[in-house]
Short mmCIF file of C-alpha atoms and ligand atoms in Angstrom, two decimals:
data_model
loop_
_atom_site.label_atom_id
_atom_site.label_comp_id
_atom_site.label_asym_id
_atom_site.label_seq_id
_atom_site.Cartn_x
_atom_site.Cartn_y
_atom_site.Cartn_z
CA MET A 1069 42.89 -30.86 9.34
CA ILE A 1070 40.46 -33.83 8.63
CA LYS A 1071 38.19 -32.59 11.63
CA TYR A 1072 37.95 -29.11 10.09
CA GLY A 1073 37.10 -30.50 6.73
CA VAL A 1074 34.35 -32.59 8.09
CA LEU A 1075 33.15 -29.51 9.96
CA LEU A 1076 33.37 -27.34 6.79
CA ALA A 1077 31.34 -29.90 4.97
CA CYS A 1078 28.69 -29.97 7.52
CA VAL A 1079 28.28 -26.34 7.69
CA LEU A 1080 28.29 -26.05 3.85
CA SER A 1081 25.69 -28.82 3.53
CA VAL A 1082 23.51 -27.13 6.10
CA SER A 1083 23.64 -23.65 4.41
CA LEU A 1084 23.20 -25.31 0.90
CA GLY A 1085 19.81 -26.96 2.26
CA ALA A 1086 18.33 -23.96 3.84
CA LYS A 1087 17.04 -21.32 1.41
CA THR A 1088 18.46 -17.99 1.70
CA PHE A 1089 17.16 -14.58 0.62
CA PRO A 1090 19.21 -13.00 -2.06
CA GLU A 1091 22.31 -11.07 -0.82
CA ASN A 1092 20.80 -7.75 -2.00
CA PHE A 1093 17.42 -8.46 -0.77
CA LEU A 1094 16.05 -5.39 1.30
CA PHE A 1095 14.35 -6.15 4.48
CA GLY A 1096 12.57 -3.38 6.15
CA ALA A 1097 9.33 -1.86 7.70
CA ALA A 1098 6.63 0.67 6.69
CA GLY A 1099 4.32 3.31 8.10
CA ALA A 1100 2.40 6.23 6.65
CA SER A 1101 2.31 10.07 7.59
CA TYR A 1102 -1.15 10.46 9.01
CA GLN A 1103 -0.87 7.11 10.99
CA ILE A 1104 2.35 7.97 12.74
CA GLU A 1105 3.45 11.49 12.47
CA GLY A 1106 0.98 13.64 14.74
CA ALA A 1107 1.96 17.44 14.77
CA TRP A 1108 -1.22 17.87 12.84
CA ASN A 1109 -1.10 21.81 13.10
CA GLU A 1110 2.42 22.52 13.87
CA ASP A 1111 5.11 24.27 11.88
CA GLY A 1112 2.69 25.45 9.01
CA LYS A 1113 1.12 22.19 8.20
CA GLY A 1114 -2.38 22.70 6.35
CA LEU A 1115 -5.54 20.56 6.86
CA SER A 1116 -5.86 17.28 5.40
CA ILE A 1117 -9.15 15.58 4.87
CA TRP A 1118 -8.07 12.96 7.68
CA ASP A 1119 -7.77 16.02 10.11
CA VAL A 1120 -11.38 16.90 9.25
CA PHE A 1121 -12.65 13.49 9.07
CA THR A 1122 -11.30 12.42 12.70
CA HIS A 1123 -12.35 15.74 14.12
CA THR A 1124 -15.99 15.06 13.10
CA SER A 1125 -17.66 12.77 15.72
CA GLY A 1126 -18.81 9.38 14.76
CA HIS A 1127 -16.36 8.45 12.20
CA ILE A 1128 -13.56 6.64 14.25
CA LYS A 1129 -13.72 4.24 17.01
CA ASN A 1130 -13.39 5.84 20.54
CA GLY A 1131 -13.11 9.28 18.82
CA ASP A 1132 -9.55 8.57 18.20
CA THR A 1133 -7.48 10.95 15.98
CA GLY A 1134 -4.14 11.27 14.39
CA ASP A 1135 -3.32 14.47 16.08
CA ILE A 1136 -0.45 13.15 18.05
CA ALA A 1137 -0.44 9.47 16.95
CA CYS A 1138 3.19 8.06 17.42
CA ASP A 1139 4.54 11.57 17.48
CA SER A 1140 7.00 10.66 14.89
CA TYR A 1141 7.23 14.19 13.74
CA HIS A 1142 9.23 14.78 16.83
CA LYS A 1143 10.47 11.18 17.43
CA TYR A 1144 11.82 10.15 13.94
CA LYS A 1145 15.37 9.85 15.16
CA GLU A 1146 14.07 7.21 17.79
CA ASP A 1147 12.22 5.32 14.80
CA VAL A 1148 15.34 5.28 12.83
CA ALA A 1149 17.38 4.03 15.65
CA ILE A 1150 15.15 1.28 16.05
CA LEU A 1151 15.20 0.47 12.36
CA LYS A 1152 18.94 0.34 12.69
CA GLN A 1153 19.07 -1.78 15.91
CA LEU A 1154 16.79 -4.41 14.09
CA GLY A 1155 19.14 -4.52 11.19
CA LEU A 1156 16.74 -3.27 8.74
CA LYS A 1157 17.85 -1.83 5.51
CA VAL A 1158 14.71 -0.07 4.08
CA TYR A 1159 12.09 2.27 5.63
CA ARG A 1160 8.81 3.02 3.64
CA PHE A 1161 7.27 6.26 4.73
CA SER A 1162 4.89 8.53 3.17
CA ILE A 1163 4.80 12.31 2.84
CA SER A 1164 2.09 14.45 3.93
CA TRP A 1165 1.02 16.70 1.07
CA PRO A 1166 -0.35 19.40 3.31
CA ARG A 1167 2.77 19.53 5.30
CA ILE A 1168 4.64 20.48 2.25
CA LEU A 1169 1.83 22.55 0.50
CA PRO A 1170 -0.66 23.59 3.17
CA ASN A 1171 -3.52 24.14 0.64
CA GLY A 1172 -2.19 21.64 -1.80
CA THR A 1173 -1.07 24.08 -4.42
CA PRO A 1174 2.30 25.40 -5.25
CA THR A 1175 1.25 29.01 -4.16
CA GLN A 1176 2.72 28.42 -0.87
CA ILE A 1177 5.66 25.99 -0.09
CA ASN A 1178 6.18 25.21 3.80
CA GLN A 1179 9.90 24.95 4.18
CA ALA A 1180 9.45 23.46 7.50
CA GLY A 1181 7.75 20.58 6.01
CA ILE A 1182 10.37 19.98 3.47
CA ASN A 1183 13.13 20.10 6.19
CA TYR A 1184 11.27 17.59 8.35
CA TYR A 1185 11.44 14.86 5.46
CA LYS A 1186 15.06 15.92 4.56
CA SER A 1187 16.13 15.34 8.03
CA LEU A 1188 14.44 12.03 8.21
CA ILE A 1189 16.15 10.96 4.93
CA LYS A 1190 19.51 12.20 6.23
CA GLU A 1191 18.98 10.11 9.41
CA LEU A 1192 18.12 7.15 7.42
CA LYS A 1193 21.02 7.58 5.03
CA ALA A 1194 23.33 7.90 8.01
CA ALA A 1195 22.10 4.58 9.53
CA GLY A 1196 22.59 2.79 6.03
CA ILE A 1197 18.80 2.60 5.46
CA GLU A 1198 17.26 3.20 2.14
CA PRO A 1199 14.19 5.38 2.06
CA LEU A 1200 11.05 4.11 0.08
CA VAL A 1201 8.85 7.05 -0.29
CA THR A 1202 5.07 7.24 -1.03
CA LEU A 1203 3.77 10.69 -2.19
CA TYR A 1204 0.18 10.06 -1.09
CA HIS A 1205 -1.12 7.77 1.64
CA TRP A 1206 -4.59 9.40 1.98
CA ASP A 1207 -3.99 12.67 3.68
CA LEU A 1208 -5.36 14.95 0.87
CA PRO A 1209 -5.13 18.70 1.38
CA GLN A 1210 -8.60 19.85 2.49
CA HIS A 1211 -8.52 22.71 0.02
CA LEU A 1212 -8.26 20.24 -2.83
CA LEU A 1213 -11.36 18.22 -1.40
CA LEU A 1214 -13.35 21.36 -1.73
CA LEU A 1215 -12.26 21.59 -5.44
CA GLY A 1216 -13.65 18.08 -6.02
CA GLY A 1217 -11.05 15.92 -4.38
CA TRP A 1218 -10.63 12.58 -6.53
CA MET A 1219 -13.76 13.36 -8.55
CA ASN A 1220 -11.91 16.18 -10.22
CA PRO A 1221 -9.76 15.24 -13.07
CA ARG A 1222 -7.68 18.50 -12.57
CA LEU A 1223 -6.39 16.74 -9.32
CA ALA A 1224 -3.91 15.05 -11.69
CA ASP A 1225 -2.36 18.37 -12.35
CA TYR A 1226 -2.40 19.34 -8.75
CA PHE A 1227 -0.72 16.15 -7.89
CA GLY A 1228 2.02 16.73 -10.63
CA ASP A 1229 2.83 20.08 -9.30
CA TYR A 1230 3.15 18.65 -5.70
CA ALA A 1231 5.15 15.62 -6.98
CA ARG A 1232 7.48 17.96 -9.02
CA ILE A 1233 8.18 19.94 -5.77
CA VAL A 1234 8.88 16.88 -3.73
CA PHE A 1235 11.14 15.29 -6.53
CA LYS A 1236 13.10 18.54 -6.67
CA ASN A 1237 13.78 18.98 -2.91
CA LEU A 1238 14.11 15.28 -1.95
CA GLY A 1239 14.79 13.20 -4.95
CA ASP A 1240 18.50 13.13 -4.95
CA ASP A 1241 18.39 10.70 -2.00
CA VAL A 1242 15.53 8.65 -2.95
CA LYS A 1243 15.80 5.48 -5.31
CA TYR A 1244 12.20 4.25 -4.71
CA TRP A 1245 9.08 6.27 -5.21
CA ILE A 1246 5.36 5.11 -5.01
CA THR A 1247 2.89 7.67 -6.30
CA LEU A 1248 -0.51 6.68 -4.72
CA ASN A 1249 -0.92 4.14 -1.92
CA GLU A 1250 -3.84 1.81 -2.69
CA PRO A 1251 -6.04 3.82 -4.85
CA GLY A 1252 -8.57 1.10 -4.50
CA SER A 1253 -8.93 1.92 -0.84
CA THR A 1254 -9.09 5.58 -1.34
CA CYS A 1255 -11.91 5.01 -3.80
CA THR A 1256 -13.87 2.29 -2.27
CA GLN A 1257 -13.66 3.37 1.45
CA GLY A 1258 -13.70 7.23 0.65
CA TYR A 1259 -16.31 7.27 -1.99
CA GLU A 1260 -18.32 4.01 -2.06
CA SER A 1261 -18.58 2.82 1.69
CA GLY A 1262 -17.68 6.11 3.20
CA THR A 1263 -15.71 4.44 6.04
CA HIS A 1264 -12.56 6.50 5.26
CA ALA A 1265 -12.24 10.20 4.40
CA PRO A 1266 -13.95 11.89 2.73
CA GLY A 1267 -16.71 9.83 3.98
CA LEU A 1268 -18.82 9.75 0.84
CA ASN A 1269 -21.19 6.70 -0.19
CA LEU A 1270 -21.95 7.59 -3.75
CA THR A 1271 -22.20 3.97 -4.69
CA GLY A 1272 -21.41 2.68 -8.15
CA GLU A 1273 -20.38 6.12 -9.68
CA ALA A 1274 -17.86 8.02 -7.62
CA VAL A 1275 -15.74 5.13 -6.92
CA TYR A 1276 -15.01 4.67 -10.71
CA GLN A 1277 -14.40 8.43 -11.26
CA CYS A 1278 -11.95 8.27 -8.43
CA SER A 1279 -10.16 5.30 -9.85
CA TYR A 1280 -9.69 7.08 -13.35
CA VAL A 1281 -8.58 10.43 -11.73
CA SER A 1282 -6.25 8.41 -9.59
CA LEU A 1283 -4.52 6.83 -12.77
CA LEU A 1284 -4.38 10.05 -14.41
CA ALA A 1285 -2.72 11.72 -11.31
CA HIS A 1286 -0.20 8.52 -11.05
CA ALA A 1287 0.67 8.85 -14.76
CA LYS A 1288 1.26 12.78 -14.61
CA ALA A 1289 3.61 12.23 -11.69
CA TYR A 1290 5.35 9.33 -13.44
CA HIS A 1291 6.00 11.33 -16.56
CA ILE A 1292 7.12 14.22 -14.58
CA TYR A 1293 9.78 12.10 -12.83
CA ASP A 1294 10.57 10.32 -16.29
CA THR A 1295 11.14 13.53 -18.08
CA GLU A 1296 12.38 16.06 -15.49
CA PHE A 1297 14.32 14.03 -12.83
CA ARG A 1298 15.08 10.31 -13.79
CA GLU A 1299 18.31 10.98 -15.61
CA LYS A 1300 19.87 12.91 -12.97
CA GLN A 1301 18.30 11.14 -9.89
CA GLY A 1302 18.12 7.73 -11.20
CA GLY A 1303 15.23 6.22 -9.18
CA LYS A 1304 12.10 4.09 -9.94
CA ILE A 1305 8.50 4.94 -9.56
CA THR A 1306 5.30 3.02 -9.65
CA LEU A 1307 1.78 3.08 -8.34
CA ASN A 1308 1.14 0.91 -5.34
CA LEU A 1309 -1.23 -2.23 -5.91
CA ALA A 1310 -3.27 -3.68 -2.99
CA CYS A 1311 -4.14 -7.24 -4.02
CA ALA A 1312 -5.57 -10.24 -2.22
CA TRP A 1313 -5.56 -13.77 -3.48
CA TYR A 1314 -8.87 -15.61 -4.36
CA TYR A 1315 -9.86 -19.14 -4.77
CA PRO A 1316 -13.06 -20.19 -6.69
CA ILE A 1317 -15.18 -22.23 -4.55
CA THR A 1318 -16.00 -24.92 -7.29
CA ASP A 1319 -14.21 -25.46 -10.65
CA THR A 1320 -17.54 -24.46 -12.65
CA ASP A 1321 -16.98 -22.00 -15.29
CA GLU A 1322 -19.20 -19.56 -13.45
CA ASP A 1323 -17.09 -19.67 -10.29
CA VAL A 1324 -13.86 -19.45 -12.10
CA GLU A 1325 -15.15 -16.50 -14.08
CA ALA A 1326 -16.01 -15.07 -10.65
CA PHE A 1327 -12.54 -15.62 -9.53
CA ASN A 1328 -11.13 -13.61 -12.45
CA ARG A 1329 -13.89 -10.96 -12.14
CA CYS A 1330 -12.84 -10.44 -8.56
CA PHE A 1331 -9.11 -10.27 -9.38
CA ASP A 1332 -9.86 -7.77 -12.09
CA PHE A 1333 -12.10 -5.50 -10.03
CA ASN A 1334 -9.68 -5.43 -7.01
CA CYS A 1335 -6.27 -5.72 -8.49
CA GLY A 1336 -6.38 -5.75 -12.37
CA ILE A 1337 -8.24 -2.35 -12.11
CA TYR A 1338 -4.99 -0.68 -11.57
CA ALA A 1339 -2.61 -3.31 -12.66
CA GLU A 1340 -4.11 -3.48 -16.26
CA PRO A 1341 -4.09 0.29 -16.95
CA ILE A 1342 -0.43 0.85 -15.92
CA PHE A 1343 0.82 -2.40 -17.76
CA LYS A 1344 -1.42 -2.59 -20.70
CA GLY A 1345 -3.14 0.79 -21.07
CA ASN A 1346 -6.81 0.03 -20.25
CA TRP A 1347 -9.27 -1.26 -17.81
CA PRO A 1348 -9.70 -4.97 -17.64
CA ARG A 1349 -12.17 -5.89 -20.23
CA ARG A 1350 -14.51 -7.87 -17.77
CA MET A 1351 -14.91 -4.50 -16.00
CA ILE A 1352 -15.56 -2.55 -19.22
CA ASP A 1353 -18.15 -4.99 -20.20
CA ARG A 1354 -19.99 -5.51 -17.01
CA ILE A 1355 -20.33 -2.02 -16.12
CA SER A 1356 -21.43 -0.65 -19.49
CA GLU A 1357 -24.01 -3.36 -19.88
CA ARG A 1358 -25.23 -2.71 -16.32
CA SER A 1359 -25.15 1.13 -16.91
CA LYS A 1360 -27.13 0.91 -20.16
CA LEU A 1361 -29.84 -1.49 -18.43
CA GLU A 1362 -30.13 1.19 -15.56
CA GLY A 1363 -30.84 3.86 -18.47
CA TYR A 1364 -27.50 5.67 -18.68
CA SER A 1365 -26.38 6.82 -22.09
CA PHE A 1366 -22.78 6.12 -20.86
CA SER A 1367 -20.79 3.70 -18.77
CA ARG A 1368 -20.46 4.58 -15.04
CA LEU A 1369 -16.83 3.33 -15.75
CA PRO A 1370 -15.15 6.40 -17.50
CA GLU A 1371 -13.50 5.64 -20.76
CA PHE A 1372 -9.99 6.52 -21.39
CA THR A 1373 -9.21 8.56 -24.55
CA ASP A 1374 -6.49 7.12 -26.69
CA GLN A 1375 -4.27 9.79 -25.41
CA GLU A 1376 -4.96 8.90 -21.82
CA LYS A 1377 -4.14 5.14 -22.62
CA ASN A 1378 -0.86 6.11 -23.99
CA LEU A 1379 -0.09 8.21 -21.03
CA ILE A 1380 -0.97 5.56 -18.51
CA ASN A 1381 0.32 2.57 -20.32
CA GLY A 1382 3.83 1.63 -18.99
CA THR A 1383 3.95 3.78 -15.94
CA ALA A 1384 5.38 1.16 -13.50
CA ASP A 1385 9.16 0.66 -13.00
CA TYR A 1386 8.38 -2.07 -10.56
CA ILE A 1387 5.49 -3.57 -8.67
CA SER A 1388 4.80 -2.34 -5.24
CA LEU A 1389 2.55 -4.77 -3.61
CA ASN A 1390 0.47 -4.54 -0.61
CA MET A 1391 -0.93 -8.10 0.13
CA TYR A 1392 -2.47 -9.20 3.34
CA THR A 1393 -5.14 -11.86 2.88
CA SER A 1394 -7.25 -14.30 0.93
CA ARG A 1395 -10.95 -15.13 0.02
CA THR A 1396 -12.98 -17.73 -1.35
CA VAL A 1397 -15.17 -16.57 -4.15
CA TRP A 1398 -18.36 -17.75 -6.12
CA HIS A 1399 -20.60 -16.27 -8.72
CA ILE A 1400 -23.67 -14.61 -8.03
CA SER A 1401 -26.31 -14.29 -10.78
CA ASP A 1402 -29.07 -11.66 -11.34
CA GLU A 1403 -27.61 -8.89 -9.28
CA PRO A 1404 -30.47 -6.19 -9.06
CA ILE A 1405 -30.40 -3.59 -11.65
CA GLY A 1406 -31.53 0.04 -10.81
CA THR A 1407 -29.09 0.90 -7.84
CA PRO A 1408 -25.50 1.46 -8.93
CA SER A 1409 -23.15 -0.24 -6.78
CA LEU A 1410 -19.63 -1.75 -6.98
CA ASP A 1411 -20.81 -4.88 -5.31
CA PHE A 1412 -23.58 -5.43 -7.69
CA ASP A 1413 -21.23 -4.65 -10.78
CA LEU A 1414 -18.81 -7.16 -9.35
CA GLY A 1415 -21.43 -9.76 -8.74
CA ILE A 1416 -19.70 -12.40 -6.53
CA GLY A 1417 -20.07 -13.82 -3.12
CA SER A 1418 -16.87 -14.18 -0.72
CA GLY A 1419 -15.99 -16.06 2.31
CA VAL A 1420 -12.76 -17.51 4.11
CA ASP A 1421 -11.71 -21.05 4.57
CA SER A 1422 -12.30 -22.31 8.10
CA SER A 1423 -8.69 -23.30 8.40
CA TRP A 1424 -7.44 -19.77 7.96
CA PRO A 1425 -6.32 -18.08 11.27
CA THR A 1426 -8.30 -14.86 11.94
CA SER A 1427 -6.80 -11.44 13.01
CA ALA A 1428 -8.41 -8.76 15.07
CA ALA A 1429 -9.48 -7.13 11.71
CA SER A 1430 -12.45 -9.01 10.15
CA TRP A 1431 -11.02 -8.60 6.49
CA LEU A 1432 -7.57 -10.18 7.54
CA VAL A 1433 -6.87 -13.78 7.60
CA SER A 1434 -3.75 -15.79 7.25
CA ASP A 1435 -3.39 -17.94 4.17
CA PRO A 1436 0.55 -17.88 3.47
CA PRO A 1437 0.47 -19.77 0.01
CA GLY A 1438 -1.93 -17.03 -1.28
CA ILE A 1439 1.09 -14.55 -1.66
CA ARG A 1440 3.12 -17.19 -3.79
CA TYR A 1441 0.05 -17.76 -6.11
CA LEU A 1442 -0.50 -14.01 -6.35
CA LEU A 1443 3.06 -13.31 -7.32
CA ASN A 1444 2.95 -15.89 -9.99
CA HIS A 1445 -0.24 -14.72 -11.40
CA LEU A 1446 1.14 -11.13 -11.47
CA LYS A 1447 4.25 -12.28 -13.08
CA ASN A 1448 2.44 -14.19 -15.74
CA ASN A 1449 -0.02 -11.42 -16.54
CA TYR A 1450 2.10 -8.51 -16.26
CA ASP A 1451 5.77 -9.54 -16.28
CA PRO A 1452 7.20 -6.69 -14.19
CA SER A 1453 11.06 -6.58 -13.81
CA GLU A 1454 10.87 -6.29 -9.98
CA PHE A 1455 8.57 -6.76 -7.14
CA ILE A 1456 8.90 -5.04 -3.65
CA ILE A 1457 6.29 -6.19 -1.08
CA THR A 1458 5.31 -2.93 0.61
CA GLU A 1459 2.95 -4.02 2.99
CA ASN A 1460 2.07 -7.40 4.66
CA GLY A 1461 1.29 -7.68 8.31
CA TRP A 1462 -1.16 -8.87 11.06
CA SER A 1463 -3.45 -7.13 13.44
CA ASP A 1464 -4.03 -8.05 17.01
CA LEU A 1465 -5.39 -6.30 20.23
CA GLY A 1466 -1.80 -5.45 21.64
CA GLY A 1467 0.63 -7.11 23.77
CA LEU A 1468 4.42 -7.83 23.36
CA ASP A 1469 4.26 -11.63 23.12
CA ASP A 1470 2.75 -11.34 19.60
CA GLN A 1471 2.95 -14.99 18.40
CA GLY A 1472 0.15 -14.60 15.97
CA ARG A 1473 2.14 -11.89 14.18
CA ILE A 1474 5.36 -14.03 14.09
CA SER A 1475 3.52 -17.10 12.47
CA TYR A 1476 1.77 -14.94 9.99
CA TRP A 1477 4.99 -13.36 8.90
CA LYS A 1478 6.88 -16.47 9.02
CA GLY A 1479 4.33 -18.20 6.72
CA TYR A 1480 4.33 -15.17 4.16
CA LEU A 1481 8.03 -14.74 4.11
CA SER A 1482 8.55 -18.46 3.53
CA ASN A 1483 6.21 -18.54 0.42
CA ILE A 1484 7.83 -15.18 -0.78
CA LEU A 1485 11.23 -17.13 -0.33
CA ASP A 1486 9.82 -19.88 -2.32
CA ALA A 1487 8.63 -17.70 -5.02
CA ILE A 1488 12.17 -16.00 -5.30
CA VAL A 1489 13.91 -19.48 -5.16
CA ASP A 1490 11.65 -21.95 -6.91
CA ASP A 1491 9.53 -19.60 -9.19
CA GLN A 1492 12.43 -17.45 -10.06
CA ILE A 1493 10.50 -14.36 -9.26
CA ASN A 1494 12.43 -11.14 -8.80
CA VAL A 1495 11.33 -9.89 -5.35
CA THR A 1496 13.95 -7.58 -4.23
CA GLY A 1497 12.53 -6.11 -0.92
CA TYR A 1498 9.97 -6.59 1.92
CA THR A 1499 8.82 -3.53 4.20
CA ALA A 1500 6.51 -5.27 6.97
CA TRP A 1501 3.51 -3.29 7.85
CA SER A 1502 4.14 -1.89 10.26
CA LEU A 1503 7.25 -0.63 12.29
CA LEU A 1504 5.07 1.02 15.03
CA ASP A 1505 1.56 0.36 16.28
CA ASN A 1506 -0.23 3.34 14.87
CA PHE A 1507 -3.51 5.16 13.95
CA GLU A 1508 -5.55 2.20 12.10
CA TRP A 1509 -7.79 4.63 10.19
CA ALA A 1510 -11.57 3.94 11.22
CA GLU A 1511 -10.38 1.42 13.86
CA GLY A 1512 -8.43 4.20 15.67
CA TYR A 1513 -5.82 2.61 18.17
CA THR A 1514 -7.96 -0.38 18.82
CA GLN A 1515 -6.13 -2.49 16.23
CA ARG A 1516 -2.28 -3.03 16.40
CA PHE A 1517 -0.02 -3.96 13.45
CA GLY A 1518 3.30 -2.95 14.96
CA MET A 1519 6.39 -4.87 15.62
CA VAL A 1520 7.01 -2.14 18.08
CA GLU A 1521 4.53 -1.13 20.61
CA VAL A 1522 3.60 2.42 21.19
CA ASP A 1523 2.12 3.48 24.67
CA PHE A 1524 -0.51 5.87 23.33
CA SER A 1525 -1.55 6.67 27.08
CA ASP A 1526 2.07 7.96 27.76
CA PRO A 1527 2.98 11.45 26.44
CA ASN A 1528 6.30 10.24 25.58
CA ARG A 1529 4.67 7.72 23.16
CA THR A 1530 7.31 5.15 24.56
CA ARG A 1531 8.26 2.50 22.13
CA THR A 1532 8.87 -1.13 23.19
CA LEU A 1533 10.19 -3.87 21.09
CA LYS A 1534 7.57 -7.08 20.70
CA ASN A 1535 8.76 -10.53 20.19
CA SER A 1536 7.95 -10.11 16.52
CA ALA A 1537 10.56 -7.46 16.18
CA LYS A 1538 13.22 -9.55 17.68
CA TRP A 1539 12.23 -12.48 15.58
CA TYR A 1540 12.01 -10.46 12.40
CA SER A 1541 15.53 -8.99 13.14
CA LYS A 1542 16.92 -12.44 13.13
CA ILE A 1543 15.31 -13.23 9.75
CA ALA A 1544 16.78 -9.81 8.35
CA THR A 1545 20.18 -10.18 9.54
CA THR A 1546 20.49 -14.02 8.60
CA ARG A 1547 18.42 -13.82 5.40
CA GLN A 1548 16.84 -17.21 6.36
CA ILE A 1549 13.71 -18.20 7.76
CA ASP A 1550 14.13 -19.79 11.35
CA PRO A 1551 18.02 -19.84 11.22
C1 GBH B 1054 -3.42 -0.88 4.37
O1 GBH B 1054 -4.89 -1.18 3.65
C2 GBH B 1054 -3.06 0.48 4.41
O2 GBH B 1054 -2.25 0.92 3.44
C3 GBH B 1054 -2.56 0.90 5.73
O3 GBH B 1054 -2.42 2.20 5.79
C4 GBH B 1054 -3.28 0.22 6.78
O4 GBH B 1054 -2.81 0.54 8.14
C5 GBH B 1054 -3.02 -1.29 6.58
O5 GBH B 1054 -3.35 -1.71 5.40
C6 GBH B 1054 -3.82 -2.19 7.64
O6 GBH B 1054 -5.11 -1.96 7.49
O7 GBH B 1054 -14.35 -2.92 3.74
O8 GBH B 1054 -14.04 -3.65 5.80
O9 GBH B 1054 -13.56 -5.30 4.26
C7 GBH B 1054 -5.08 -2.48 3.72
C8 GBH B 1054 -5.99 -2.94 2.73
C9 GBH B 1054 -8.16 -2.90 1.85
C10 GBH B 1054 -7.93 -3.33 4.01
C11 GBH B 1054 -9.52 -2.57 2.10
C12 GBH B 1054 -9.23 -3.11 4.46
C13 GBH B 1054 -11.49 -3.14 3.33
C14 GBH B 1054 -12.11 -3.37 4.69
N1 GBH B 1054 -7.35 -2.47 2.95
N2 GBH B 1054 -10.06 -3.40 3.26
S1 GBH B 1054 -13.63 -3.79 4.68
#
């Protein structure tokens, strides 16, 4: 008896010592329609801007496309079986707008598209996995681009019609919605640098119009859910935020201001409107002042009407946070006037600390404490009731023994756990980016983010667990880091 008592005491003290993710914390993985589905022209799907962009030469490394990608349109049951095998409890995926509405409008509804997502959700539910669904992860119907894409404020109405159709058909089984994935990426890479579809580089102007229309579209879908579906379906809905963490390189007022400006231009630009009803003050002031000096009679940053402010304010039931990386930042004075540009409006220089490991992607370094600082900063500024980390991950050039990914996730998950336990921040889930190696946008298949390898030279698109998947499965099932 005494022996067992001692043993029990030992076990208890060990488990009391180790920090544990809460019982209801959901571990999972993520993906997005264009990056994994393939079947770009099957079963009545319409063209998206990514179909057109990748089919035009010169845009994507090696001329890669998402025509087949991971073939998840046909192999979704295998994907779900892998999630289940790993013991994961939430899967984040996105819906291809033109698979449901081939030209983006409600004039024609593609039942085969709806059926695909119904089957996927059914398969997930049967495996005890919660779907977390993004309505828009960058694959805009081409027809709507011709109508002006994210430059056209009416896109908010088109998005609302699409969202309503999705809620109506799929909403009974979905508890977590995201309207738009990373509008900042859509707007800067689609309209400022042109590295993503639709490939425009209308610097300093289109990017802000795109942000404005994105917020209107998000708010439209939010209110449709709120007034027409929430009562019956009981889910939560939000806009996805992509935020990095920043360190001012000195503690001078100028560099600390550069830090704040950098945060506002990258993260506050969407967080501030949905939580407080307007753009960050620093953006309003900088861009209107520079616009005036450039001879404009208006600010290149569109102004919200009072009615729009009211519509946008308070449209986040939780924070969906994509977080990957950190930067050091410093102030740059005297950015030239005359060429409208997001970078000049921002007026900062940025770099990385030499101690941060670098990934295969130049923008992505590993600084795990950054996520804990960021969570605290967001909590202090916006006080959301709940956070879900919807993307966080590491890129390499491939291979099953992906130690770099394991140490990256280990570091970030430890800091998330500290934020939960020590800082009392309500993080309720984590969907690692990504479940599968997939089409990494302009990088094609050269960069790999998956915990599962996909053989893109094999017509079967054979999936093989990497070491990170096995490692992550242990974390997810024990709810401890390095049990
Ligand atoms: C996410 O974006 C996407 O949601 C996901 O689809 C993607 O696969 C994943 O990350 C990995 O990339 O101008 O060259 O400095 C990540 C956030 C923000 C990363 C913009 C690239 C600019 C690159 N992205 N960033 S660069």
